[in-house]
Short mmCIF file of C-alpha atoms (C1' of nucleotides) in Angstrom, two decimals:
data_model
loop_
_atom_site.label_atom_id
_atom_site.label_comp_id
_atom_site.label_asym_id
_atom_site.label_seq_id
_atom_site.Cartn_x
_atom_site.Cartn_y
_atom_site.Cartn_z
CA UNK A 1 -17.48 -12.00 -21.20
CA UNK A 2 -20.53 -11.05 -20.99
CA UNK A 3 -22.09 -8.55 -24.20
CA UNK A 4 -23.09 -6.24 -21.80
CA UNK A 5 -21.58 -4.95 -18.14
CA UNK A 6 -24.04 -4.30 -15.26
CA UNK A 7 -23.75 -0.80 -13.57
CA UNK A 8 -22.21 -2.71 -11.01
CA UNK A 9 -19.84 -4.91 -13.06
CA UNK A 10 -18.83 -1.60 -14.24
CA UNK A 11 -17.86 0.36 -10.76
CA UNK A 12 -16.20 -2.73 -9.28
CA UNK A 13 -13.34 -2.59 -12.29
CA UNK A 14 -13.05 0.81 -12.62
CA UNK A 15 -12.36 0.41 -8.75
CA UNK A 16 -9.96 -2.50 -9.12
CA UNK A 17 -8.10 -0.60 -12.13
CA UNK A 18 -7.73 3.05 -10.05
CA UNK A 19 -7.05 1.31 -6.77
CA UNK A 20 -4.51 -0.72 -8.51
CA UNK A 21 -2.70 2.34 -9.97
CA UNK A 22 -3.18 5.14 -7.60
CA UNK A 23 -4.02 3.33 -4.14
CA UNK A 24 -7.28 3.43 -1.86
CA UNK A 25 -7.53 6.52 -0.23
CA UNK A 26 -5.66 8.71 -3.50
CA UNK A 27 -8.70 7.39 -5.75
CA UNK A 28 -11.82 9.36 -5.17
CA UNK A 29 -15.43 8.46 -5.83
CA UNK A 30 -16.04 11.05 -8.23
CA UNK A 31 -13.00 9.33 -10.49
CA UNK A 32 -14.10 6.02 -9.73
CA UNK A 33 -18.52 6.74 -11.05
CA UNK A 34 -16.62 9.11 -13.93
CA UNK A 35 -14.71 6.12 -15.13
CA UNK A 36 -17.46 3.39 -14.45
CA UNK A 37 -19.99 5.88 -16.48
CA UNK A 38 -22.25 5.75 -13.37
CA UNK A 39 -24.05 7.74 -11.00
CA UNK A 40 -23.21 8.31 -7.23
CA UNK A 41 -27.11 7.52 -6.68
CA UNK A 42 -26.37 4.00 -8.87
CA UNK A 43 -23.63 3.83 -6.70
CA UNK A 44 -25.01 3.99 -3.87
CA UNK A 45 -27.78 1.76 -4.61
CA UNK A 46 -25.33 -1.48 -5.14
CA UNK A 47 -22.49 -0.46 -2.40
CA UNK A 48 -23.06 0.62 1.27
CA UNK A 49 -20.07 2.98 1.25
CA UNK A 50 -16.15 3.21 -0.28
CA UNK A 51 -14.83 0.70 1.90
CA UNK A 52 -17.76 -1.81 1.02
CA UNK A 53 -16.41 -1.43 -2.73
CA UNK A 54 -13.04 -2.29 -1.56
CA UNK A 55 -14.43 -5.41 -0.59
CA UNK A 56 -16.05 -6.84 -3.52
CA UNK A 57 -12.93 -5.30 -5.28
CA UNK A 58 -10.85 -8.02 -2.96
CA UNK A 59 -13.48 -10.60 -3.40
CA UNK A 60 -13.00 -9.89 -7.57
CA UNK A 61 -9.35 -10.36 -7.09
CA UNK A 62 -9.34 -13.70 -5.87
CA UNK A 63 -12.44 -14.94 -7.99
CA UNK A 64 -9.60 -13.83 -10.89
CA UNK A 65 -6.53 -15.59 -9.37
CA UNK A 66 -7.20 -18.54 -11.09
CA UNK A 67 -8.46 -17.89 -14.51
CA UNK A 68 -6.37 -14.74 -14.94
CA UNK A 69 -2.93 -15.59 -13.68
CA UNK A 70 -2.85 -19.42 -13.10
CA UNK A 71 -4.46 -20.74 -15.95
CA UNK A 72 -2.04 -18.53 -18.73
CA UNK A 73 0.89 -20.31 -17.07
CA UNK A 74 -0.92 -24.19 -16.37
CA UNK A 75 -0.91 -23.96 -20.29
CA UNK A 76 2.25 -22.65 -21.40
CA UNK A 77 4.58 -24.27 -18.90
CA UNK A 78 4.51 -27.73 -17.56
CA UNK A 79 7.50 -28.52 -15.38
CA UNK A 80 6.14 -27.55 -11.76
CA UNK A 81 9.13 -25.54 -10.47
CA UNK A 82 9.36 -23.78 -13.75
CA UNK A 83 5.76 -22.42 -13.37
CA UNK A 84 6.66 -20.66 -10.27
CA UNK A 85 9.19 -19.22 -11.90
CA UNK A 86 6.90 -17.99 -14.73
CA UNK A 87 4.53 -16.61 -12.31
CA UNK A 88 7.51 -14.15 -10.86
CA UNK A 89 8.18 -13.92 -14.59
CA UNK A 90 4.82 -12.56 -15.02
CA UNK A 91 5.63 -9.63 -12.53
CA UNK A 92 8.67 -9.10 -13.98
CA UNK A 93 6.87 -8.76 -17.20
CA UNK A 94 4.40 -6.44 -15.47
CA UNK A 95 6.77 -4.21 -13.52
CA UNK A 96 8.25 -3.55 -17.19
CA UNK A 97 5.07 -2.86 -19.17
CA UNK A 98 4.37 -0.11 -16.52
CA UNK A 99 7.68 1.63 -16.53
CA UNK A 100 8.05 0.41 -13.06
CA UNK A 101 5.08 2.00 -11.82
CA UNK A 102 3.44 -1.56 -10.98
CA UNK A 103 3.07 -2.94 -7.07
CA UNK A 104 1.09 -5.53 -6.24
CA UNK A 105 -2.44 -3.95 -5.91
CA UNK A 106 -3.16 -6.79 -2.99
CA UNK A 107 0.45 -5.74 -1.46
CA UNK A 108 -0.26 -2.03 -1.63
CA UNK A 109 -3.90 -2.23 0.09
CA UNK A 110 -1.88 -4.55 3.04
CA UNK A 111 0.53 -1.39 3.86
CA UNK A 112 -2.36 1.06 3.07
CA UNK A 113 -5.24 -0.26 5.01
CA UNK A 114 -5.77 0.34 8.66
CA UNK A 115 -5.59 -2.63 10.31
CA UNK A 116 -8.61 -1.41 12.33
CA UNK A 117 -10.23 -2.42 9.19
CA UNK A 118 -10.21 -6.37 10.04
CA UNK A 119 -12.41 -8.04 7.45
CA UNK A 120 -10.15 -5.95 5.12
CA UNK A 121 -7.57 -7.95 6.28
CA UNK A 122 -8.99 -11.05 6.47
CA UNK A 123 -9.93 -10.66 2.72
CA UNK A 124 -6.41 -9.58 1.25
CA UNK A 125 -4.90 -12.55 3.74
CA UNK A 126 -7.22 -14.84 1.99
CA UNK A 127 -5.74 -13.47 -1.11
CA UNK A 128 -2.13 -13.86 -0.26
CA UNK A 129 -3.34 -17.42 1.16
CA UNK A 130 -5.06 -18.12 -2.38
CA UNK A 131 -1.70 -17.24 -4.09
CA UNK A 132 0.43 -19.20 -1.92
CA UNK A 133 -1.64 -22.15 -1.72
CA UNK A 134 -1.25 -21.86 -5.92
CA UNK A 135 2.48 -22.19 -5.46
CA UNK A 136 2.46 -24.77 -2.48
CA UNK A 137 0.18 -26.99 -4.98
CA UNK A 138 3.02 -26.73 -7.58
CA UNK A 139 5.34 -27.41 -4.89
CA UNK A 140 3.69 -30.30 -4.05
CA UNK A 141 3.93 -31.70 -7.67
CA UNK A 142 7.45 -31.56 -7.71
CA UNK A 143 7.88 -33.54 -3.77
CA UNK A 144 10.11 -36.15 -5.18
CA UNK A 145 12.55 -33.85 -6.59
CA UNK A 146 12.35 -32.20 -3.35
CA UNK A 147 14.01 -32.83 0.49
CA UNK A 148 12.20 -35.15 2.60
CA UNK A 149 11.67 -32.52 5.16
CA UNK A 150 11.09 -29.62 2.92
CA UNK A 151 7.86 -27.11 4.72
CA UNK A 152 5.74 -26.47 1.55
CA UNK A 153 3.88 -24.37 3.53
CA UNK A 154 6.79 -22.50 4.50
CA UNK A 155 8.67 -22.25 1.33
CA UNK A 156 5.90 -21.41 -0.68
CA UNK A 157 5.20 -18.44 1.26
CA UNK A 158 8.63 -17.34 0.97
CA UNK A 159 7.92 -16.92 -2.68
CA UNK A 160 5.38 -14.35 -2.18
CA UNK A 161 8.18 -12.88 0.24
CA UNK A 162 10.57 -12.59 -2.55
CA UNK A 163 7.96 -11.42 -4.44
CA UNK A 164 6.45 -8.79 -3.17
CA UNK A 165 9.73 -7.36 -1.56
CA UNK A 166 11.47 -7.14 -5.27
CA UNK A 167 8.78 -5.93 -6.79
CA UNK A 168 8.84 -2.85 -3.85
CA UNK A 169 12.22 -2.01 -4.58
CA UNK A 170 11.64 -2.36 -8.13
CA UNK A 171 9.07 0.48 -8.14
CA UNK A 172 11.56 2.87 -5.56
CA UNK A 173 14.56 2.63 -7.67
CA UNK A 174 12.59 2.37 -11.39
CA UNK A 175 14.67 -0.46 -11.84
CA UNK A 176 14.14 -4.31 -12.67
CA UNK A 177 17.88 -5.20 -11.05
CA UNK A 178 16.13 -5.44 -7.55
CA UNK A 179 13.08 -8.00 -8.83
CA UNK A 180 16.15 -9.93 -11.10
CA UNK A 181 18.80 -10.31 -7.91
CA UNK A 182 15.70 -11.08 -5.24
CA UNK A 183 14.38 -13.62 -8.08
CA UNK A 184 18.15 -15.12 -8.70
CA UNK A 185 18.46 -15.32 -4.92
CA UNK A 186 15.29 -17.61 -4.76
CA UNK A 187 16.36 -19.22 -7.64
CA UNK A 188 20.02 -20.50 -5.95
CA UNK A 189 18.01 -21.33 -2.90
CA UNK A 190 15.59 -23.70 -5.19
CA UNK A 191 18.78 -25.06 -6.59
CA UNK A 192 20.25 -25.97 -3.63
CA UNK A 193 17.12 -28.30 -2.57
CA UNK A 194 17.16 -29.92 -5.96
CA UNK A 195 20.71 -30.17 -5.62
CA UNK A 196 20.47 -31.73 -1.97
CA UNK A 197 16.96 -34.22 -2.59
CA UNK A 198 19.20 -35.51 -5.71
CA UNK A 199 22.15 -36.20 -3.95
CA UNK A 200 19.83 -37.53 -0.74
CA UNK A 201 18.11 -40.15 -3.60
CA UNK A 202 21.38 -41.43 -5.24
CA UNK A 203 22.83 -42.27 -1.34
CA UNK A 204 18.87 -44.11 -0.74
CA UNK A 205 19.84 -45.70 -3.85
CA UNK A 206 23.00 -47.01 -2.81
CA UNK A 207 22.38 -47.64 0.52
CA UNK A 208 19.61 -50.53 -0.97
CA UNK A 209 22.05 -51.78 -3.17
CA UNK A 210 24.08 -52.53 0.00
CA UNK A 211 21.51 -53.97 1.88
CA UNK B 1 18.05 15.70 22.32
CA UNK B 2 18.34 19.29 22.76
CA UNK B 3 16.45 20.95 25.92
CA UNK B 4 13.76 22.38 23.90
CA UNK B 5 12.68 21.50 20.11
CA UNK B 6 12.15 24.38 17.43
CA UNK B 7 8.80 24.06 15.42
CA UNK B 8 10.51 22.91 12.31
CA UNK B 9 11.22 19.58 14.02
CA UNK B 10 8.56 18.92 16.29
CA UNK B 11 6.87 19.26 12.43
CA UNK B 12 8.81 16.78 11.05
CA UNK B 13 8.25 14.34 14.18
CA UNK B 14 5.05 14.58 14.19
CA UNK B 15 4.95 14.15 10.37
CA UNK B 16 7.34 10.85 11.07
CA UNK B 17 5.23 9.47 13.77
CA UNK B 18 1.62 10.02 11.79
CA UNK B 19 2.65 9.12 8.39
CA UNK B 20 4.57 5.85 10.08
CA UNK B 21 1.04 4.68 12.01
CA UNK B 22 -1.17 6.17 9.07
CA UNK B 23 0.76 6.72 5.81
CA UNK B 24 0.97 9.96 3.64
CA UNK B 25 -2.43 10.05 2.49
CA UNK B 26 -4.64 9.41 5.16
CA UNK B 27 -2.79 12.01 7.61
CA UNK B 28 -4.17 15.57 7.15
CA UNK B 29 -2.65 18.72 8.14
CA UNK B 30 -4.75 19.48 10.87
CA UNK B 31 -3.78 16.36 12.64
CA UNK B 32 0.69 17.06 12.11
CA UNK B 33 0.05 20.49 13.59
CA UNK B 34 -2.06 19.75 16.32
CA UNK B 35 0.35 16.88 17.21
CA UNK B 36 3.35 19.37 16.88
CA UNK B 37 1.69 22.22 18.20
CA UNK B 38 1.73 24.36 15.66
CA UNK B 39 -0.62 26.42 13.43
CA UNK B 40 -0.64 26.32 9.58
CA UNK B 41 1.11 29.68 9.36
CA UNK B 42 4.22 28.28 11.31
CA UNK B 43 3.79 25.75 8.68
CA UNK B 44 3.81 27.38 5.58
CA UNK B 45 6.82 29.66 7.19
CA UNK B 46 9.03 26.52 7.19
CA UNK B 47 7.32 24.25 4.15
CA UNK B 48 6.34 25.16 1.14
CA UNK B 49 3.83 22.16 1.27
CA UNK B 50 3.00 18.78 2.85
CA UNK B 51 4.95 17.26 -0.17
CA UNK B 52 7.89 19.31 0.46
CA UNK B 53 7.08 17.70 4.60
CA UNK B 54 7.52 14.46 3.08
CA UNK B 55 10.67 15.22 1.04
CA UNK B 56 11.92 16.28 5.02
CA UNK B 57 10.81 13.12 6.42
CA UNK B 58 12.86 10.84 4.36
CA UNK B 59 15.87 12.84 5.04
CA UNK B 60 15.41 12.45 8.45
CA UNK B 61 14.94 8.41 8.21
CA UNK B 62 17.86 8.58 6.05
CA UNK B 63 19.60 10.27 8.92
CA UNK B 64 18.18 8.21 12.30
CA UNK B 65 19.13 5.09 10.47
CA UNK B 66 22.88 4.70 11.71
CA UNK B 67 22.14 6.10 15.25
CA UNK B 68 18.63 5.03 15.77
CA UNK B 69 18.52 1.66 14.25
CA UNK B 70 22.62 0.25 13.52
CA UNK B 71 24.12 2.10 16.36
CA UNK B 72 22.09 -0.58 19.15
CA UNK B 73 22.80 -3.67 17.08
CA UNK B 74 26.61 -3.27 16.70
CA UNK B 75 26.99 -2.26 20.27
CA UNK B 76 24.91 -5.46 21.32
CA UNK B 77 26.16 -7.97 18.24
CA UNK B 78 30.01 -8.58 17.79
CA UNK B 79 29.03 -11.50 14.97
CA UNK B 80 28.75 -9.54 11.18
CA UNK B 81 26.49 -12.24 10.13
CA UNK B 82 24.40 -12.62 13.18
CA UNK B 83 24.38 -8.29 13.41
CA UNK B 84 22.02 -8.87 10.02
CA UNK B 85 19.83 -11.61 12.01
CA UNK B 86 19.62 -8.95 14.81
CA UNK B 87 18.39 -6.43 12.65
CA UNK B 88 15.81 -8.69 11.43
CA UNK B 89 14.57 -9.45 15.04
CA UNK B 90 14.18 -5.86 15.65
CA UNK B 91 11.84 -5.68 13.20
CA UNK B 92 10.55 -8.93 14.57
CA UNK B 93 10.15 -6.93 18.05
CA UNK B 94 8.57 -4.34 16.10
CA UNK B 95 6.01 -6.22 14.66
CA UNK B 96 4.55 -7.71 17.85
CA UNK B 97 5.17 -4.18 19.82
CA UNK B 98 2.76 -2.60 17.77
CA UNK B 99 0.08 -5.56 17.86
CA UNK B 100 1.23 -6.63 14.13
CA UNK B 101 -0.10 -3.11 12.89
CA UNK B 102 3.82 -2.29 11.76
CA UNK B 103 4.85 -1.97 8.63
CA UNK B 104 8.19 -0.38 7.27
CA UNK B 105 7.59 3.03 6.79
CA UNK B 106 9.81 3.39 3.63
CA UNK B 107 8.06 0.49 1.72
CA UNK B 108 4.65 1.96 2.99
CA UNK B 109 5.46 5.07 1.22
CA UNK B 110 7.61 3.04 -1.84
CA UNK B 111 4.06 1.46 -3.01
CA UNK B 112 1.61 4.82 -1.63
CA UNK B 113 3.12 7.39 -3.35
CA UNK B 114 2.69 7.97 -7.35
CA UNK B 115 5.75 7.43 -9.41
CA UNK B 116 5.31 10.65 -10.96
CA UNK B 117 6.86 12.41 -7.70
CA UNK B 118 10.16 11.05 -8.58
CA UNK B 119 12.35 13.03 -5.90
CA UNK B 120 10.41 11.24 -3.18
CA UNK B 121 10.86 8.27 -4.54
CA UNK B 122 14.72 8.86 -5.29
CA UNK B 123 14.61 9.57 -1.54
CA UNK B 124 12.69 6.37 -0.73
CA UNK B 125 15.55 5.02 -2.88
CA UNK B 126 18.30 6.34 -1.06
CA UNK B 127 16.89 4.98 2.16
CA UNK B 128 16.58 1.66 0.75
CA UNK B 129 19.96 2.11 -0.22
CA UNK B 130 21.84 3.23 2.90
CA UNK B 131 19.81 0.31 4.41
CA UNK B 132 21.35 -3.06 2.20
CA UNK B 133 24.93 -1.01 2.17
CA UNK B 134 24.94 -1.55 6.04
CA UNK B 135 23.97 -5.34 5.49
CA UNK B 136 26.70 -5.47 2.86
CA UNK B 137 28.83 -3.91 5.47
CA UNK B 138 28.46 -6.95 7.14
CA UNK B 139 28.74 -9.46 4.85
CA UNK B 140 32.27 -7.88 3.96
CA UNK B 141 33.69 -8.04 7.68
CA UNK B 142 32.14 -11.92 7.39
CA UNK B 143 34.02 -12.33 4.07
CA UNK B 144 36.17 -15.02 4.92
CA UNK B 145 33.31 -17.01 5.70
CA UNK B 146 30.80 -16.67 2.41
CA UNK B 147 32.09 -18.24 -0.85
CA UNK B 148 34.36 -16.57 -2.95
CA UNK B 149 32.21 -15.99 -5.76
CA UNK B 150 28.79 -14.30 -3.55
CA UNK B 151 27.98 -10.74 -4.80
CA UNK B 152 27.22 -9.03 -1.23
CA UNK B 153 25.33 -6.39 -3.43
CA UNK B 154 22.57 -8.98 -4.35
CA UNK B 155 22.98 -11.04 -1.16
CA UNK B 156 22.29 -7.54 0.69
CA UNK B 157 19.64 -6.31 -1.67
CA UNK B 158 18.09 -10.04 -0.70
CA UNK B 159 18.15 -9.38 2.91
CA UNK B 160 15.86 -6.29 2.19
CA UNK B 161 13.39 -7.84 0.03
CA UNK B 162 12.74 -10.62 2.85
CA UNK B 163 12.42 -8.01 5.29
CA UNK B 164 9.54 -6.10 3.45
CA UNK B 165 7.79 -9.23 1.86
CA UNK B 166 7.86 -10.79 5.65
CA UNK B 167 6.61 -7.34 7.43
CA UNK B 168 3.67 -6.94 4.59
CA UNK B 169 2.21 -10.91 5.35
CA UNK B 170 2.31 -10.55 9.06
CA UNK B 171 0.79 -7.52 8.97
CA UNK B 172 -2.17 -8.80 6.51
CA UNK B 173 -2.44 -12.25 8.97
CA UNK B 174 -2.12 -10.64 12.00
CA UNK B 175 0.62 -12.86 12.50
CA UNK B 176 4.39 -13.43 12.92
CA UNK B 177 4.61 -16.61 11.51
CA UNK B 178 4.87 -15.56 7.96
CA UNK B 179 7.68 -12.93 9.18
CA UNK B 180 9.40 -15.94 10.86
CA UNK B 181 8.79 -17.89 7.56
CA UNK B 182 10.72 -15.84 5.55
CA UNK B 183 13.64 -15.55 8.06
CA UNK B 184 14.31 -18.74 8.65
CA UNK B 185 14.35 -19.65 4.97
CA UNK B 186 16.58 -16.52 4.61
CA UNK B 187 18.78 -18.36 7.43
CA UNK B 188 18.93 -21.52 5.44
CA UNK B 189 20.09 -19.66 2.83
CA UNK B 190 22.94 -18.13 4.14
CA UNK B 191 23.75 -21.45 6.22
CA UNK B 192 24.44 -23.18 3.01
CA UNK B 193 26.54 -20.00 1.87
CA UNK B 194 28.50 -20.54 5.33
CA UNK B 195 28.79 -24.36 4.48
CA UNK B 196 29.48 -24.27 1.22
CA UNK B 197 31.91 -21.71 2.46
CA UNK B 198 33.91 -23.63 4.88
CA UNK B 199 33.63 -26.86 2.25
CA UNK B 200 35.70 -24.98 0.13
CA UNK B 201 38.39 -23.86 2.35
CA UNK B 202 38.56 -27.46 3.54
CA UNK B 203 39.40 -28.52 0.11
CA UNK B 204 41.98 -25.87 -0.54
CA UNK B 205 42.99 -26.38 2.39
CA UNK B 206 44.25 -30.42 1.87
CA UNK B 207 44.85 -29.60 -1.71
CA UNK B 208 47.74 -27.05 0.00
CA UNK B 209 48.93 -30.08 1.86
CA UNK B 210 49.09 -32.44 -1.16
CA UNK B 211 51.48 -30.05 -3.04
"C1'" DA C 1 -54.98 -7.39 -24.46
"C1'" DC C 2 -55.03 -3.48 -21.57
"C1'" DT C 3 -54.34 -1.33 -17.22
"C1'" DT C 4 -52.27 -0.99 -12.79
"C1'" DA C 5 -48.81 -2.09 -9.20
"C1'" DT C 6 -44.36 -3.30 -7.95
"C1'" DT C 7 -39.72 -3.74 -8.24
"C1'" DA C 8 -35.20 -2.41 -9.96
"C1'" DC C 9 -32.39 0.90 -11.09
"C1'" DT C 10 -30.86 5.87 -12.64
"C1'" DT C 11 -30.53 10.75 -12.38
"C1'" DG C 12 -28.08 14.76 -10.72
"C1'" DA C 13 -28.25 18.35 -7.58
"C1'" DA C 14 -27.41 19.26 -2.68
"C1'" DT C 15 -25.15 18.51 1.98
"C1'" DG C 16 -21.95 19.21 5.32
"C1'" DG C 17 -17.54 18.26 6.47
"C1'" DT C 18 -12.56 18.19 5.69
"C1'" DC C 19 -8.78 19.06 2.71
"C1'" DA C 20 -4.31 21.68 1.77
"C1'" DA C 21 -3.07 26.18 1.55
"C1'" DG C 22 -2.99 31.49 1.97
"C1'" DT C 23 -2.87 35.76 4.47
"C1'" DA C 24 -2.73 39.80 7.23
"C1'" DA C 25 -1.70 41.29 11.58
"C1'" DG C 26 1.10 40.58 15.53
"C1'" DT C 27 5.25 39.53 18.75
"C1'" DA C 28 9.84 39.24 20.17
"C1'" DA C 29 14.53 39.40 19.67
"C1'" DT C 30 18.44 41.54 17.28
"C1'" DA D 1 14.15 49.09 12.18
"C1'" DT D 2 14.73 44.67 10.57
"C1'" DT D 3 14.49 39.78 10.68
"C1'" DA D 4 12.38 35.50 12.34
"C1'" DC D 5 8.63 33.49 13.57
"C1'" DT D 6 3.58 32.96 15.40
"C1'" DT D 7 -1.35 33.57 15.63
"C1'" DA D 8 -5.89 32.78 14.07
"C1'" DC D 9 -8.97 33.50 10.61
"C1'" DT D 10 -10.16 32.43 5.78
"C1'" DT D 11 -10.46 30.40 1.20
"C1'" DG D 12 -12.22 27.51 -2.22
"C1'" DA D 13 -11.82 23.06 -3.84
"C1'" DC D 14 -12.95 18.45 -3.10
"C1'" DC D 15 -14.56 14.60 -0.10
"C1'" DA D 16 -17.94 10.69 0.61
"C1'" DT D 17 -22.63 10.46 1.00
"C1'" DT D 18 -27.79 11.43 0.68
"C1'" DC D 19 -32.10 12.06 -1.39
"C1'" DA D 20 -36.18 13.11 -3.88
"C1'" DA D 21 -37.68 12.50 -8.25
"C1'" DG D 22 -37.66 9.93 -12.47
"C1'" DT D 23 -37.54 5.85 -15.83
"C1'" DA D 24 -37.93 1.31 -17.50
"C1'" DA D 25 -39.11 -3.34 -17.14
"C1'" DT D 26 -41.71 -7.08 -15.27
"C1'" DA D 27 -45.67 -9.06 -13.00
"C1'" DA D 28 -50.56 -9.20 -11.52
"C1'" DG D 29 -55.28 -8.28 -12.06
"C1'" DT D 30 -59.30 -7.80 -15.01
#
DNA sequence: ACTTATTACTTGAATGGTCAAGTAAGTAAT
DNA sequence: ATTACTTACTTGACCATTCAAGTAATAAGT
């Protein structure tokens, strides 16, 4: 961290914070240059407009997937199907720490945005695709414990699925039971591909000793 | 449909139609009473505010969701299990009707609105509620058929969560693939419920015979 | 080393438009 | 004469955005 923020350093995570706790089009500029301790003429002079925020707000987000969520859980957990797990541990832990009030900001701005807003799109895609690719790569560290066939692709994006659809009814209900149950679900599904690659390898296994 | 509509609901249509295509937020006033027809005074005779609009609006997803939505699929579906796989292709239908711009209006509004308005979101709740006791509905007329031990509740609650985490990617992408992702891992799941199911009978079944 | 020019950024008041909401007068049916 | 509802105008706050003027720092010229 730098010792001191730029003006513009400044705006951008005031942004990301009030976007990420009140939504897009609830924050307004005068909360955002209140909070950032900035003018709107300062404003003005790093950021074409509102919407051109939101998109160096998205461009921060994924230049912080790695460092800020990844990295925490490369270090603390090793077994690659376990650090998925810690990731939707990690919004678990989140969704608690906020009294339930947490969504995922990239989540919220997919539902919030117009889609007439493309590059919007494109930019909290490329978010969801940096996230998924994350889990995918874990995925792909555990492929021998894994079916054959298994779609990394596909599975891994179903984790953001489970994801982002517990922690929705999470926030609604102001209760963690949703996230847990969505999570366990996931977790039996995991399971059962363990369960079926290990069975899968010991009838390989046998099969050479016949041959 | 009645011959003519009263003010008070061609409100609340309105209201369901703009918030649905634009969320809460970014529809104004002007634009629900021009759409209904209706001036600010009519309004303010029948609301006491667009919050108390919104409040109105969830009861009346709450109460289009048996004949609007379940009432089709039952008529068309005789299969409990595949009744929950039709209700996911109508959102499937959805999702390409609208160009990929859909997005479930409950879960729109779960992650818009502030926590602090906790009726709404006790309404959102309730929606999401009457939604997974349906599924769960259908998971008990396919009881035979799941293991013994499945919690529809969870199962149910899981059904949900893929829904909403498959509508938010495709909408971000711009594509259905991540929708169709997430179902067919959903169906994979519940296939190996379904064989796992009929495993066990199997073996209760010959374990009858031996005694 | 001193002055001048240029660039980079800040200040804060002002703009015009839109926001939700309020109101007073009016109509029509009971 | 009362209730139910409508009409259209109004309010004042807030919205994103603009701008002209100001400051501070660096670079260039002598």
């Amino acid at each position: 961290m730098p010792a001191t923020q730029s003006t513009r350093e400044r705006i951008i995570l005031a942004a990301v914070e009030l976007f990420y706790s009140q939504g897009y089009e609830a924050t307004g500029m005068t909360q955002i240059l209140k909070k950032a301790n900035a003018n709107s003429g300062s404003f003005y002079f790093f950021f074409k407009s509102k919407q051109d925020l939101l998109d160096s707000v998205l461009d921060w987000y994924l230049a912080n997937l790695e460092p800020v969520l990844w990295r925490p859980i490369y270090a603390a957990t090793q077994d690659p199907i376990e650090r998925i797990f810690a990731l939707l541990d990690g919004y678990r832990q989140k969704i608690l720490a906020t009294d339930f009030s947490f969504s995922c900001p990239i989540g919220r701005l997919a539902l919030e945005i117009g889609l007439e807003r493309q590059n919007v799109h494109d930019k909290i895609a490329a978010n969801f695709d940096a996230w998924t690719a994350a889990v995918r790569s874990c995925l792909g560290d555990a492929e021998h414990r894994l079916p054959s066939g298994t779609c990394f692709d596909e599975l891994s994006q179903f984790v953001l699925t489970v994801m982002e659809g517990g922690v929705m009814q999470a926030r609604a209900h102001r209760s963690i039971a949703p996230f847990d149950n969505s999570v366990r679900q996931l977790r039996q599904h995991f399971d059962r591909l363990l369960i079926a690659a290990a069975e899968s390898n010991r009838n390989n296994q046998s099969l050479g000793e016949k041959l």
